[in-house]
Amino acid sequence: MTIGSRPIYRAVTGIAPPYVMYNNTSGTFYGYCIDLLNDIGSLAGFDYTIRKSFDEKYGDLDPKTGLWNGMIYELTSNMSDIAVGPIWITSSRAQVVDFAVPYQRPSGFTIMMLKKRRQAPFLRFLMILEIDVWIGFAFAFLFTIFLLYSLERYSPFSYRNNRPKYRNEADDRFSSLKECFWFAFTSITPHGGGEMPKNLSGKIVAGTWWLFGFVMVAAYSANLAAYETLERLQRNIESMDDLRKQYRVRYSTVANSSAFKYFLAMTRMEEWFYTNWRRMALDENTPEANRSDYAVWDYPFEDKFTKMYLAMKDTGFVRSVEEAVKMVREANRTYEFAFIAEAITVKYLTLTNCDFRQIGQEFGKKPYAFAVQRDSPLRTKLNDAITKLAIERRLNALEKKWWDENPSRANCPADKDFNAGFDVDDLAVTFLLILLGISLAVLILCLRYCWYCYQLNRRIKKVGLYATTRFASRRK
C-alpha cells in the first residue's frame, strides 16, 4: 500500500520486553524494536501499520503437518510484510522467509534462580534452638531456683539453720528467691555463680545445674556456629554443568517454549549419535580394524542434554513464565528451583527485580533479526538502514536506552559477599540486648528512686504527726 510517495508496510509483532511492549492506555507499541523500526522507516522512506500476531507466537514448524504458525506463517501467507521483534535466525525459518542483517549480538538460553541473601532475622539468636528446647530450659531454670531456695530453708545443714557453725563464712545468698535467681543466672555466664550452698543437697543441685548449663551453652554455641556458616559451606550453582551434576535444586522450563524445543532437539541429537556409535561398534559389516577402534568400553560422548531433559520432565514443565517465577520465589532451605529460558526473558526479569540472578553463561546462541517475505525487496532496505544505524552507533544507543537506562530497572543494593565477616545486620540483636539491659536498669532505678522518695515522705509525715501530737499533749 502506498500513500503519496511513501509506501506503507504491514508489520506484525509479539510482546517481548524490552524489545516490544504494549501500552494499554494509549494503545501503542513501544520498546527497542519499535524505536529501531521507526529509525529504519525514516532512513528507508516508508511508514507502517503494526499489530500483534494472531496466535502471539514467533513461528514454529509443526513436524507432523509441516505447517508454520505465528509470525512466520503470516509472512508466508502474505498477511504481513515484516515481522518485528527478537526473532531468532534458524535454518528452518530461513527456508521459507528472508531475514535482514542481525541488529544485535547473538543470544541464547540461560538459567535464573533466586538470589541468595544472608538471612538475618531480628531474633535469630532465639532461632538457634527449637521452641521445645527453650521451654525445657526455662522449666529447668525455674525448678533449680525453687529447689535451691527450698533446700536452704528446710535443710538442717544449711547456712540459714546453722548460723553459729558458719559464723566466719557468712553466706545469706540462698535465703531468698531473688538471690537464688541471680545464682542460677550467673552460673551459665563466664563470670560464674560463686560458691556453692553450704548443705550437701544444695551442692548437688548447684553442681548438676552447672553441668546442665555447660552442656546447653556448648550446644548453643555449636548450633550458632553451624547456623552462621551453613550457607557459606554450600556449593553455589554457577553454571549449567553445576546444575546438571547436582540433585538438590530442581529445574525446568516452559512447555513448548524455545528452550523446551532446544533441549528436545539436543536430546534427539545425542540419541542419534549414540545409535550410530553402537551401530558402528557392533555392525559386522564394519571392517575389523575400524570396529576395534569404535568398540571402547565407555561411550565417548556425554549425554548431558538428555539427562537435563529427563530431569526437567521428572520435575514437570511449567505452563507459563509467571508460574516459573512463582516457583523460583518459593525457594527455601529445603527447596530450590531454577528456571531455564530465553536469555532476554531472564535478563529482563533480573533487570526489573532484585530477587533474581542469572546463572552462568548463555548457551545455544543465535542472532536476532527482522523477517520479511521470501525474495521481498524490503530486505535490501532493511539491510542498508540497519548497517547505517550500526555505523552511526544508533544500535548501541538503543541498547543503552532499553537496558542500562530502562525506566523499569530496579535499584538493587549491592550483593553481600558470603565469605565476608559479620556486619551490623548480623549482630544487631546483640547491640539491642545491651540497649535493653541499660534501659531496664535505668527504668528500675527510676522506679526504685520514686518508691524511696514516697517511703521517705511517708516517714517524714509520720514523724511530723507524732511530734505534733506529743507537743499538743504536753501543753495540755
CSV table of C-alpha atoms in Angstrom, one decimal:
chain,number,residue,atom,x,y,z
A,1,MET,CA,0.0,0.0,0.0
A,2,THR,CA,1.3,3.5,-0.9
A,3,ILE,CA,0.0,6.9,0.2
A,4,GLY,CA,1.7,9.7,-1.7
A,5,SER,CA,5.4,8.8,-2.2
A,6,ARG,CA,5.9,6.7,1.0
A,7,PRO,CA,4.9,3.1,0.9
A,8,ILE,CA,3.1,1.6,4.0
A,9,TYR,CA,4.1,-1.9,5.1
A,10,ARG,CA,2.1,-4.3,7.3
A,11,ALA,CA,4.2,-5.2,10.4
A,12,VAL,CA,3.4,-8.0,12.8
A,13,THR,CA,5.0,-8.4,16.2
A,14,GLY,CA,4.8,-10.2,19.6
A,15,ILE,CA,5.3,-9.0,23.1
A,16,ALA,CA,8.9,-9.5,24.4
A,17,PRO,CA,10.1,-6.9,26.9
A,18,PRO,CA,12.0,-4.7,26.5
A,19,TYR,CA,12.1,-5.2,22.7
A,20,VAL,CA,8.4,-5.0,22.2
A,21,MET,CA,5.8,-3.8,24.8
A,22,TYR,CA,2.3,-2.6,24.6
A,23,ASN,CA,0.8,0.5,26.3
A,24,ASN,CA,-2.9,-0.4,27.1
A,25,THR,CA,-3.7,3.3,27.9
A,26,SER,CA,-2.5,4.7,24.6
A,27,GLY,CA,-3.0,1.5,22.6
A,28,THR,CA,0.5,1.8,21.1
A,29,PHE,CA,3.6,-0.4,20.9
A,30,TYR,CA,7.0,0.7,22.3
A,31,GLY,CA,10.4,-0.7,23.0
A,32,TYR,CA,13.8,-1.4,21.5
A,33,CYS,CA,12.5,-2.9,18.2
A,34,ILE,CA,9.8,-0.2,17.8
A,35,ASP,CA,12.4,2.5,18.1
A,36,LEU,CA,14.6,0.6,15.6
A,37,LEU,CA,11.7,0.2,13.2
A,38,ASN,CA,11.0,3.9,13.4
A,39,ASP,CA,14.6,4.7,12.6
A,40,ILE,CA,14.6,2.3,9.7
A,41,GLY,CA,11.4,3.8,8.3
A,42,SER,CA,12.9,7.3,8.4
A,43,LEU,CA,16.0,6.2,6.6
A,44,ALA,CA,14.3,3.9,4.1
A,45,GLY,CA,11.4,6.2,3.5
A,46,PHE,CA,8.4,4.1,4.5
A,47,ASP,CA,5.6,4.0,7.0
A,48,TYR,CA,4.0,1.0,8.6
A,49,THR,CA,1.0,-0.3,10.5
A,50,ILE,CA,1.7,-2.8,13.3
A,51,ARG,CA,-0.4,-5.3,15.3
A,52,LYS,CA,0.1,-8.4,17.4
A,53,SER,CA,0.4,-11.8,15.8
A,54,PHE,CA,-2.9,-13.7,15.8
A,55,ASP,CA,-1.6,-16.6,18.0
A,56,GLU,CA,1.1,-14.4,19.7
A,57,LYS,CA,3.9,-16.7,18.6
A,58,TYR,CA,7.1,-16.0,16.6
A,59,GLY,CA,6.8,-19.1,14.4
A,60,ASP,CA,7.5,-22.8,14.7
A,61,LEU,CA,7.2,-25.7,12.3
A,62,ASP,CA,4.8,-28.5,13.2
A,63,PRO,CA,6.7,-31.7,12.3
A,64,LYS,CA,3.5,-33.6,11.8
A,65,THR,CA,1.7,-31.3,9.5
A,66,GLY,CA,4.6,-29.4,8.0
A,67,LEU,CA,2.8,-26.1,8.6
A,68,TRP,CA,4.1,-22.9,10.3
A,69,ASN,CA,2.4,-20.8,13.0
A,70,GLY,CA,2.9,-17.4,14.4
A,71,MET,CA,4.6,-14.5,12.5
A,72,ILE,CA,6.4,-16.8,10.1
A,73,TYR,CA,3.0,-18.2,8.9
A,74,GLU,CA,1.6,-14.7,8.4
A,75,LEU,CA,4.6,-13.8,6.2
A,76,THR,CA,4.3,-16.9,4.1
A,77,SER,CA,0.6,-16.3,3.8
A,78,ASN,CA,1.1,-12.7,2.6
A,79,MET,CA,-0.8,-11.5,5.7
A,80,SER,CA,2.1,-9.3,6.8
A,81,ASP,CA,5.2,-7.7,5.1
A,82,ILE,CA,7.6,-7.6,8.0
A,83,ALA,CA,7.9,-9.5,11.3
A,84,VAL,CA,9.3,-7.2,14.1
A,85,GLY,CA,10.9,-8.5,17.3
A,86,PRO,CA,13.7,-10.6,18.7
A,87,ILE,CA,13.3,-13.3,16.1
A,88,TRP,CA,16.0,-16.0,16.0
A,89,ILE,CA,17.5,-16.8,12.7
A,90,THR,CA,17.2,-20.6,12.2
A,91,SER,CA,17.9,-22.8,9.2
A,92,SER,CA,14.3,-24.0,9.1
A,93,ARG,CA,12.9,-20.4,9.2
A,94,ALA,CA,15.4,-19.2,6.6
A,95,GLN,CA,14.0,-21.7,4.1
A,96,VAL,CA,10.6,-20.0,4.0
A,97,VAL,CA,11.3,-16.3,4.8
A,98,ASP,CA,14.2,-13.9,4.4
A,99,PHE,CA,16.0,-12.3,7.3
A,100,ALA,CA,17.6,-8.8,7.4
A,101,VAL,CA,21.1,-8.4,8.9
A,102,PRO,CA,21.2,-9.1,12.6
A,103,TYR,CA,20.7,-5.9,14.7
A,104,GLN,CA,22.1,-7.3,17.9
A,105,ARG,CA,24.8,-9.8,19.0
A,106,PRO,CA,23.7,-13.4,19.3
A,107,SER,CA,21.7,-14.5,22.3
A,108,GLY,CA,20.6,-17.9,23.6
A,109,PHE,CA,19.3,-19.5,26.8
A,110,THR,CA,20.3,-19.1,30.4
A,111,ILE,CA,19.3,-20.0,33.9
A,112,MET,CA,17.6,-17.9,36.6
A,113,MET,CA,17.5,-18.6,40.3
A,114,LEU,CA,16.5,-16.8,43.4
A,115,LYS,CA,19.3,-14.5,44.6
A,116,LYS,CA,21.0,-15.9,47.7
A,117,ARG,CA,20.9,-13.5,50.6
A,118,ARG,CA,22.3,-13.9,54.1
A,119,GLN,CA,19.3,-14.4,56.3
A,120,ALA,CA,19.4,-12.1,59.3
A,121,PRO,CA,16.2,-12.5,61.3
A,122,PHE,CA,16.0,-9.9,64.0
A,123,LEU,CA,15.6,-12.5,66.8
A,124,ARG,CA,18.0,-15.0,65.1
A,125,PHE,CA,19.6,-15.9,68.5
A,126,LEU,CA,16.3,-17.4,69.6
A,127,MET,CA,16.0,-19.4,66.3
A,128,ILE,CA,19.2,-21.4,67.0
A,129,LEU,CA,17.3,-23.9,69.2
A,130,GLU,CA,13.8,-25.2,68.8
A,131,ILE,CA,11.0,-23.8,70.9
A,132,ASP,CA,10.6,-27.0,72.9
A,133,VAL,CA,14.3,-26.8,73.9
A,134,TRP,CA,13.8,-23.2,75.1
A,135,ILE,CA,10.7,-24.3,77.1
A,136,GLY,CA,12.6,-27.2,78.7
A,137,PHE,CA,15.5,-24.8,79.6
A,138,ALA,CA,13.1,-22.3,81.2
A,139,PHE,CA,11.4,-25.0,83.2
A,140,ALA,CA,14.8,-26.4,84.4
A,141,PHE,CA,15.9,-22.8,85.3
A,142,LEU,CA,12.8,-22.1,87.4
A,143,PHE,CA,12.9,-25.5,89.1
A,144,THR,CA,16.5,-25.1,90.0
A,145,ILE,CA,15.8,-21.7,91.6
A,146,PHE,CA,12.9,-23.1,93.7
A,147,LEU,CA,14.9,-26.2,94.7
A,148,LEU,CA,17.9,-24.1,95.9
A,149,TYR,CA,15.6,-21.9,97.9
A,150,SER,CA,13.7,-24.9,99.4
A,151,LEU,CA,16.9,-26.7,100.4
A,152,GLU,CA,18.4,-23.6,102.0
A,153,ARG,CA,15.2,-23.1,104.0
A,154,TYR,CA,14.4,-26.6,105.2
A,155,SER,CA,17.8,-28.4,105.2
A,156,PRO,CA,19.1,-28.7,108.8
A,157,PHE,CA,22.7,-28.3,107.4
A,158,SER,CA,22.1,-25.1,105.5
A,159,TYR,CA,23.6,-21.7,106.5
A,160,ARG,CA,20.2,-20.4,107.4
A,161,ASN,CA,19.7,-23.2,110.0
A,162,ASN,CA,23.3,-23.3,111.2
A,163,ARG,CA,24.5,-19.7,111.6
A,164,PRO,CA,26.7,-20.4,114.6
A,165,LYS,CA,28.6,-23.1,112.7
A,166,TYR,CA,29.3,-20.8,109.7
A,167,ARG,CA,29.9,-17.7,111.8
A,168,ASN,CA,33.1,-17.0,109.8
A,169,GLU,CA,31.7,-17.9,106.5
A,170,ALA,CA,28.6,-15.7,106.3
A,171,ASP,CA,26.6,-16.6,103.1
A,172,ASP,CA,23.0,-15.5,103.0
A,173,ARG,CA,22.6,-15.7,99.2
A,174,PHE,CA,20.2,-18.5,99.1
A,175,SER,CA,17.7,-17.2,101.7
A,176,SER,CA,15.5,-15.6,99.1
A,177,LEU,CA,14.2,-16.5,95.6
A,178,LYS,CA,15.8,-13.3,94.2
A,179,GLU,CA,19.3,-14.4,95.2
A,180,CYS,CA,18.7,-17.9,94.0
A,181,PHE,CA,17.7,-16.4,90.7
A,182,TRP,CA,20.9,-14.5,90.3
A,183,PHE,CA,23.0,-17.5,91.3
A,184,ALA,CA,21.3,-19.7,88.6
A,185,PHE,CA,21.5,-16.9,86.0
A,186,THR,CA,25.2,-16.0,86.6
A,187,SER,CA,26.2,-19.7,86.7
A,188,ILE,CA,25.6,-20.0,82.9
A,189,THR,CA,27.8,-17.0,82.2
A,190,PRO,CA,31.6,-16.9,82.0
A,191,HIS,CA,31.5,-15.0,85.3
A,192,GLY,CA,30.1,-17.9,87.2
A,193,GLY,CA,27.7,-18.1,90.1
A,194,GLY,CA,30.1,-18.0,93.0
A,195,GLU,CA,30.5,-20.5,95.8
A,196,MET,CA,28.1,-23.4,96.3
A,197,PRO,CA,25.5,-23.6,99.1
A,198,LYS,CA,26.7,-25.0,102.5
A,199,ASN,CA,24.4,-28.0,102.6
A,200,LEU,CA,25.3,-31.1,100.6
A,201,SER,CA,21.9,-31.3,98.9
A,202,GLY,CA,22.3,-27.8,97.7
A,203,LYS,CA,25.8,-28.5,96.4
A,204,ILE,CA,24.5,-31.5,94.4
A,205,VAL,CA,21.7,-29.3,92.9
A,206,ALA,CA,24.2,-26.5,92.1
A,207,GLY,CA,26.7,-28.9,90.6
A,208,THR,CA,24.0,-30.5,88.4
A,209,TRP,CA,22.8,-27.1,87.2
A,210,TRP,CA,26.4,-26.1,86.4
A,211,LEU,CA,26.8,-29.3,84.3
A,212,PHE,CA,23.5,-28.8,82.6
A,213,GLY,CA,24.3,-25.2,81.9
A,214,PHE,CA,27.7,-26.1,80.4
A,215,VAL,CA,26.1,-28.6,78.0
A,216,MET,CA,23.4,-26.1,77.0
A,217,VAL,CA,25.9,-23.3,76.3
A,218,ALA,CA,28.1,-25.7,74.4
A,219,ALA,CA,25.2,-26.9,72.3
A,220,TYR,CA,24.0,-23.4,71.7
A,221,SER,CA,27.5,-22.2,70.6
A,222,ALA,CA,27.9,-25.1,68.2
A,223,ASN,CA,24.5,-24.6,66.6
A,224,LEU,CA,25.2,-20.8,66.3
A,225,ALA,CA,28.4,-21.5,64.5
A,226,ALA,CA,26.7,-24.1,62.2
A,227,TYR,CA,23.8,-21.7,61.6
A,228,GLU,CA,26.1,-18.9,60.6
A,229,THR,CA,28.4,-21.0,58.3
A,230,LEU,CA,25.9,-23.4,56.7
A,231,GLU,CA,25.2,-21.1,53.7
A,232,ARG,CA,28.9,-20.5,53.2
A,233,LEU,CA,29.7,-24.2,53.1
A,234,GLN,CA,27.0,-24.9,50.5
A,235,ARG,CA,28.3,-25.0,46.9
A,236,ASN,CA,26.7,-22.4,44.8
A,237,ILE,CA,25.4,-23.2,41.3
A,238,GLU,CA,27.3,-21.0,38.9
A,239,SER,CA,26.9,-22.8,35.5
A,240,MET,CA,24.8,-25.3,33.6
A,241,ASP,CA,27.2,-28.1,34.4
A,242,ASP,CA,26.9,-27.3,38.1
A,243,LEU,CA,23.1,-27.5,37.8
A,244,ARG,CA,23.3,-30.8,35.8
A,245,LYS,CA,25.6,-32.5,38.3
A,246,GLN,CA,23.5,-31.9,41.4
A,247,TYR,CA,20.1,-33.2,42.6
A,248,ARG,CA,19.2,-30.7,45.4
A,249,VAL,CA,17.9,-28.0,43.0
A,250,ARG,CA,15.1,-28.8,40.7
A,251,TYR,CA,14.8,-27.1,37.4
A,252,SER,CA,12.6,-26.9,34.3
A,253,THR,CA,11.3,-24.7,31.5
A,254,VAL,CA,8.1,-23.6,30.0
A,255,ALA,CA,6.4,-26.4,28.0
A,256,ASN,CA,6.6,-26.0,24.2
A,257,SER,CA,8.8,-22.9,24.5
A,258,SER,CA,12.0,-22.3,22.6
A,259,ALA,CA,14.1,-23.7,25.5
A,260,PHE,CA,11.9,-26.8,25.6
A,261,LYS,CA,12.3,-27.4,21.9
A,262,TYR,CA,16.1,-26.7,22.1
A,263,PHE,CA,16.6,-29.4,24.8
A,264,LEU,CA,14.3,-31.8,23.0
A,265,ALA,CA,16.3,-31.3,19.7
A,266,MET,CA,19.6,-31.8,21.6
A,267,THR,CA,18.3,-34.9,23.3
A,268,ARG,CA,17.4,-36.4,19.9
A,269,MET,CA,20.8,-35.4,18.5
A,270,GLU,CA,22.6,-37.2,21.4
A,271,GLU,CA,20.4,-40.2,20.9
A,272,TRP,CA,21.3,-40.2,17.1
A,273,PHE,CA,25.0,-40.0,18.0
A,274,TYR,CA,24.7,-42.9,20.4
A,275,THR,CA,22.7,-45.1,18.0
A,276,ASN,CA,25.2,-44.6,15.2
A,277,TRP,CA,28.1,-45.3,17.6
A,278,ARG,CA,26.5,-48.6,18.6
A,279,ARG,CA,25.9,-49.4,15.0
A,280,MET,CA,29.5,-48.8,14.0
A,281,ALA,CA,30.9,-50.6,17.0
A,282,LEU,CA,28.7,-53.7,16.6
A,283,ASP,CA,28.0,-53.9,12.9
A,284,GLU,CA,29.6,-57.0,11.4
A,285,ASN,CA,29.9,-55.3,8.1
A,286,THR,CA,32.3,-52.7,9.6
A,287,PRO,CA,35.9,-53.6,8.9
A,288,GLU,CA,37.5,-55.3,11.9
A,289,ALA,CA,40.2,-52.7,12.2
A,290,ASN,CA,37.7,-49.9,12.4
A,291,ARG,CA,35.4,-51.8,14.7
A,292,SER,CA,38.1,-52.4,17.2
A,293,ASP,CA,38.7,-48.6,17.3
A,294,TYR,CA,35.0,-47.9,17.9
A,295,ALA,CA,34.5,-50.6,20.5
A,296,VAL,CA,35.6,-48.7,23.5
A,297,TRP,CA,34.3,-49.7,27.0
A,298,ASP,CA,32.6,-46.3,27.6
A,299,TYR,CA,30.5,-44.1,25.3
A,300,PRO,CA,32.9,-41.4,24.2
A,301,PHE,CA,30.4,-38.5,24.4
A,302,GLU,CA,28.5,-37.1,27.4
A,303,ASP,CA,24.7,-37.1,27.0
A,304,LYS,CA,24.3,-34.0,29.2
A,305,PHE,CA,21.2,-32.6,27.4
A,306,THR,CA,19.4,-35.9,27.7
A,307,LYS,CA,20.0,-36.1,31.4
A,308,MET,CA,18.8,-32.5,31.9
A,309,TYR,CA,15.7,-33.1,29.7
A,310,LEU,CA,14.8,-36.2,31.7
A,311,ALA,CA,15.3,-34.2,35.0
A,312,MET,CA,13.1,-31.4,33.7
A,313,LYS,CA,10.5,-34.0,32.6
A,314,ASP,CA,10.6,-35.5,36.1
A,315,THR,CA,10.1,-32.1,37.7
A,316,GLY,CA,7.4,-31.2,35.2
A,317,PHE,CA,7.3,-28.5,32.6
A,318,VAL,CA,5.7,-25.3,33.8
A,319,ARG,CA,2.8,-23.7,31.9
A,320,SER,CA,4.0,-20.1,31.8
A,321,VAL,CA,6.8,-17.7,32.8
A,322,GLU,CA,4.6,-16.4,35.6
A,323,GLU,CA,4.3,-19.9,37.1
A,324,ALA,CA,8.0,-20.4,36.8
A,325,VAL,CA,8.7,-17.1,38.5
A,326,LYS,CA,6.4,-18.1,41.4
A,327,MET,CA,8.2,-21.4,41.8
A,328,VAL,CA,11.6,-19.6,41.9
A,329,ARG,CA,10.3,-17.3,44.6
A,330,GLU,CA,9.2,-20.2,46.8
A,331,ALA,CA,12.8,-21.3,47.4
A,332,ASN,CA,13.8,-22.0,50.9
A,333,ARG,CA,16.4,-24.1,52.8
A,334,THR,CA,14.9,-27.4,51.6
A,335,TYR,CA,13.7,-26.5,48.2
A,336,GLU,CA,15.2,-24.5,45.3
A,337,PHE,CA,14.0,-24.1,41.7
A,338,ALA,CA,16.0,-23.0,38.7
A,339,PHE,CA,14.2,-21.6,35.6
A,340,ILE,CA,15.8,-22.2,32.1
A,341,ALA,CA,14.5,-19.8,29.5
A,342,GLU,CA,15.5,-17.4,26.7
A,343,ALA,CA,18.3,-15.1,27.8
A,344,ILE,CA,16.2,-11.9,27.0
A,345,THR,CA,13.4,-13.2,29.3
A,346,VAL,CA,15.8,-13.9,32.2
A,347,LYS,CA,17.8,-10.7,31.7
A,348,TYR,CA,14.6,-8.6,31.8
A,349,LEU,CA,13.4,-10.4,34.9
A,350,THR,CA,16.7,-9.8,36.7
A,351,LEU,CA,16.7,-6.2,35.4
A,352,THR,CA,13.3,-5.4,36.9
A,353,ASN,CA,13.5,-7.5,40.1
A,354,CYS,CA,16.2,-7.6,42.7
A,355,ASP,CA,15.3,-11.1,43.9
A,356,PHE,CA,16.6,-13.0,40.9
A,357,ARG,CA,20.0,-13.7,39.5
A,358,GLN,CA,21.3,-15.1,36.2
A,359,ILE,CA,23.4,-18.3,36.5
A,360,GLY,CA,26.3,-18.9,34.2
A,361,GLN,CA,26.8,-18.0,30.6
A,362,GLU,CA,24.4,-18.2,27.7
A,363,PHE,CA,24.2,-21.3,25.5
A,364,GLY,CA,22.6,-22.2,22.2
A,365,LYS,CA,23.2,-18.7,20.9
A,366,LYS,CA,21.6,-17.4,17.7
A,367,PRO,CA,21.4,-13.9,16.1
A,368,TYR,CA,18.2,-11.7,16.2
A,369,ALA,CA,16.8,-10.1,13.0
A,370,PHE,CA,13.6,-8.8,11.4
A,371,ALA,CA,12.0,-11.2,8.9
A,372,VAL,CA,10.3,-10.4,5.6
A,373,GLN,CA,8.6,-12.4,2.9
A,374,ARG,CA,10.7,-14.5,0.6
A,375,ASP,CA,12.5,-12.5,-2.1
A,376,SER,CA,11.0,-9.3,-0.8
A,377,PRO,CA,12.7,-6.0,-1.9
A,378,LEU,CA,12.1,-4.8,1.6
A,379,ARG,CA,15.0,-6.9,2.8
A,380,THR,CA,17.5,-4.6,1.0
A,381,LYS,CA,16.0,-1.5,2.5
A,382,LEU,CA,16.3,-3.0,6.0
A,383,ASN,CA,19.9,-4.2,5.5
A,384,ASP,CA,21.0,-0.8,4.3
A,385,ALA,CA,19.2,1.1,7.1
A,386,ILE,CA,20.4,-1.3,9.9
A,387,THR,CA,24.0,-1.1,8.6
A,388,LYS,CA,23.9,2.7,8.6
A,389,LEU,CA,22.4,2.8,12.1
A,390,ALA,CA,25.2,0.4,13.3
A,391,ILE,CA,27.9,2.7,11.8
A,392,GLU,CA,26.3,5.7,13.5
A,393,ARG,CA,26.2,3.7,16.8
A,394,ARG,CA,22.5,4.1,17.0
A,395,LEU,CA,22.1,0.5,17.9
A,396,ASN,CA,24.4,0.9,20.9
A,397,ALA,CA,22.3,4.0,21.9
A,398,LEU,CA,19.1,1.9,21.7
A,399,GLU,CA,20.6,-0.9,23.8
A,400,LYS,CA,21.8,1.5,26.4
A,401,LYS,CA,18.3,3.2,26.5
A,402,TRP,CA,16.3,0.0,26.9
A,403,TRP,CA,18.7,-2.0,29.1
A,404,ASP,CA,21.0,0.2,31.1
A,405,GLU,CA,18.6,3.2,31.4
A,406,ASN,CA,15.3,1.3,31.3
A,407,PRO,CA,12.7,3.2,33.5
A,408,SER,CA,11.6,-0.1,34.9
A,409,ARG,CA,15.1,-1.0,36.1
A,410,ALA,CA,15.2,-1.9,39.7
A,411,ASN,CA,17.5,-0.1,42.0
A,412,CYS,CA,19.1,-3.1,43.7
A,413,PRO,CA,21.5,-2.9,46.7
A,414,ALA,CA,25.0,-4.3,46.3
A,415,ASP,CA,25.2,-8.0,46.8
A,416,LYS,CA,26.9,-9.1,50.1
A,417,ASP,CA,29.9,-11.3,50.0
A,418,PHE,CA,29.1,-14.6,51.7
A,419,ASN,CA,32.7,-15.0,52.7
A,420,ALA,CA,32.9,-11.6,54.4
A,421,GLY,CA,32.6,-11.2,58.2
A,422,PHE,CA,29.5,-10.4,60.1
A,423,ASP,CA,28.0,-7.0,59.6
A,424,VAL,CA,25.7,-4.8,61.7
A,425,ASP,CA,22.6,-6.6,60.5
A,426,ASP,CA,24.0,-10.0,61.7
A,427,LEU,CA,24.8,-8.7,65.2
A,428,ALA,CA,22.1,-6.1,65.6
A,429,VAL,CA,20.3,-8.1,68.2
A,430,THR,CA,23.5,-8.3,70.3
A,431,PHE,CA,23.6,-4.5,70.5
A,432,LEU,CA,19.9,-4.5,71.2
A,433,LEU,CA,20.5,-6.7,74.2
A,434,ILE,CA,22.9,-4.1,75.6
A,435,LEU,CA,20.5,-1.3,75.0
A,436,LEU,CA,17.6,-3.3,76.5
A,437,GLY,CA,19.7,-4.0,79.6
A,438,ILE,CA,20.7,-0.4,80.0
A,439,SER,CA,17.1,0.8,79.5
A,440,LEU,CA,15.8,-1.7,82.0
A,441,ALA,CA,18.4,-0.7,84.6
A,442,VAL,CA,17.6,3.0,84.2
A,443,LEU,CA,13.8,2.2,84.5
A,444,ILE,CA,14.3,0.2,87.6
A,445,LEU,CA,16.5,2.9,89.1
A,446,CYS,CA,13.8,5.5,88.4
A,447,LEU,CA,11.0,3.3,89.9
A,448,ARG,CA,13.1,2.5,93.0
A,449,TYR,CA,14.0,6.1,93.4
A,450,CYS,CA,10.4,7.2,93.2
A,451,TRP,CA,9.5,4.4,95.7
A,452,TYR,CA,12.3,5.5,98.0
A,453,CYS,CA,11.0,9.2,97.9
A,454,TYR,CA,7.5,8.0,98.5
A,455,GLN,CA,8.6,6.0,101.6
A,456,LEU,CA,10.7,8.8,102.8
A,457,ASN,CA,7.8,11.3,102.6
A,458,ARG,CA,5.6,8.9,104.5
A,459,ARG,CA,8.1,8.5,107.3
A,460,ILE,CA,8.6,12.3,107.4
A,461,LYS,CA,4.8,12.8,107.7
A,462,LYS,CA,4.6,10.2,110.4
A,463,VAL,CA,7.4,11.7,112.4
A,464,GLY,CA,5.9,15.2,112.0
A,465,LEU,CA,2.4,14.0,113.1
A,466,TYR,CA,3.9,12.1,116.0
A,467,ALA,CA,5.9,15.2,117.1
A,468,THR,CA,2.8,17.4,116.8
A,469,THR,CA,0.7,15.0,118.8
A,470,ARG,CA,3.3,14.8,121.6
A,471,PHE,CA,3.7,18.5,121.7
A,472,ALA,CA,0.0,19.1,122.0
A,473,SER,CA,-0.4,16.5,124.7
A,474,ARG,CA,2.4,18.2,126.8
A,475,ARG,CA,0.7,21.6,126.5
A,476,LYS,CA,-2.5,20.1,127.9
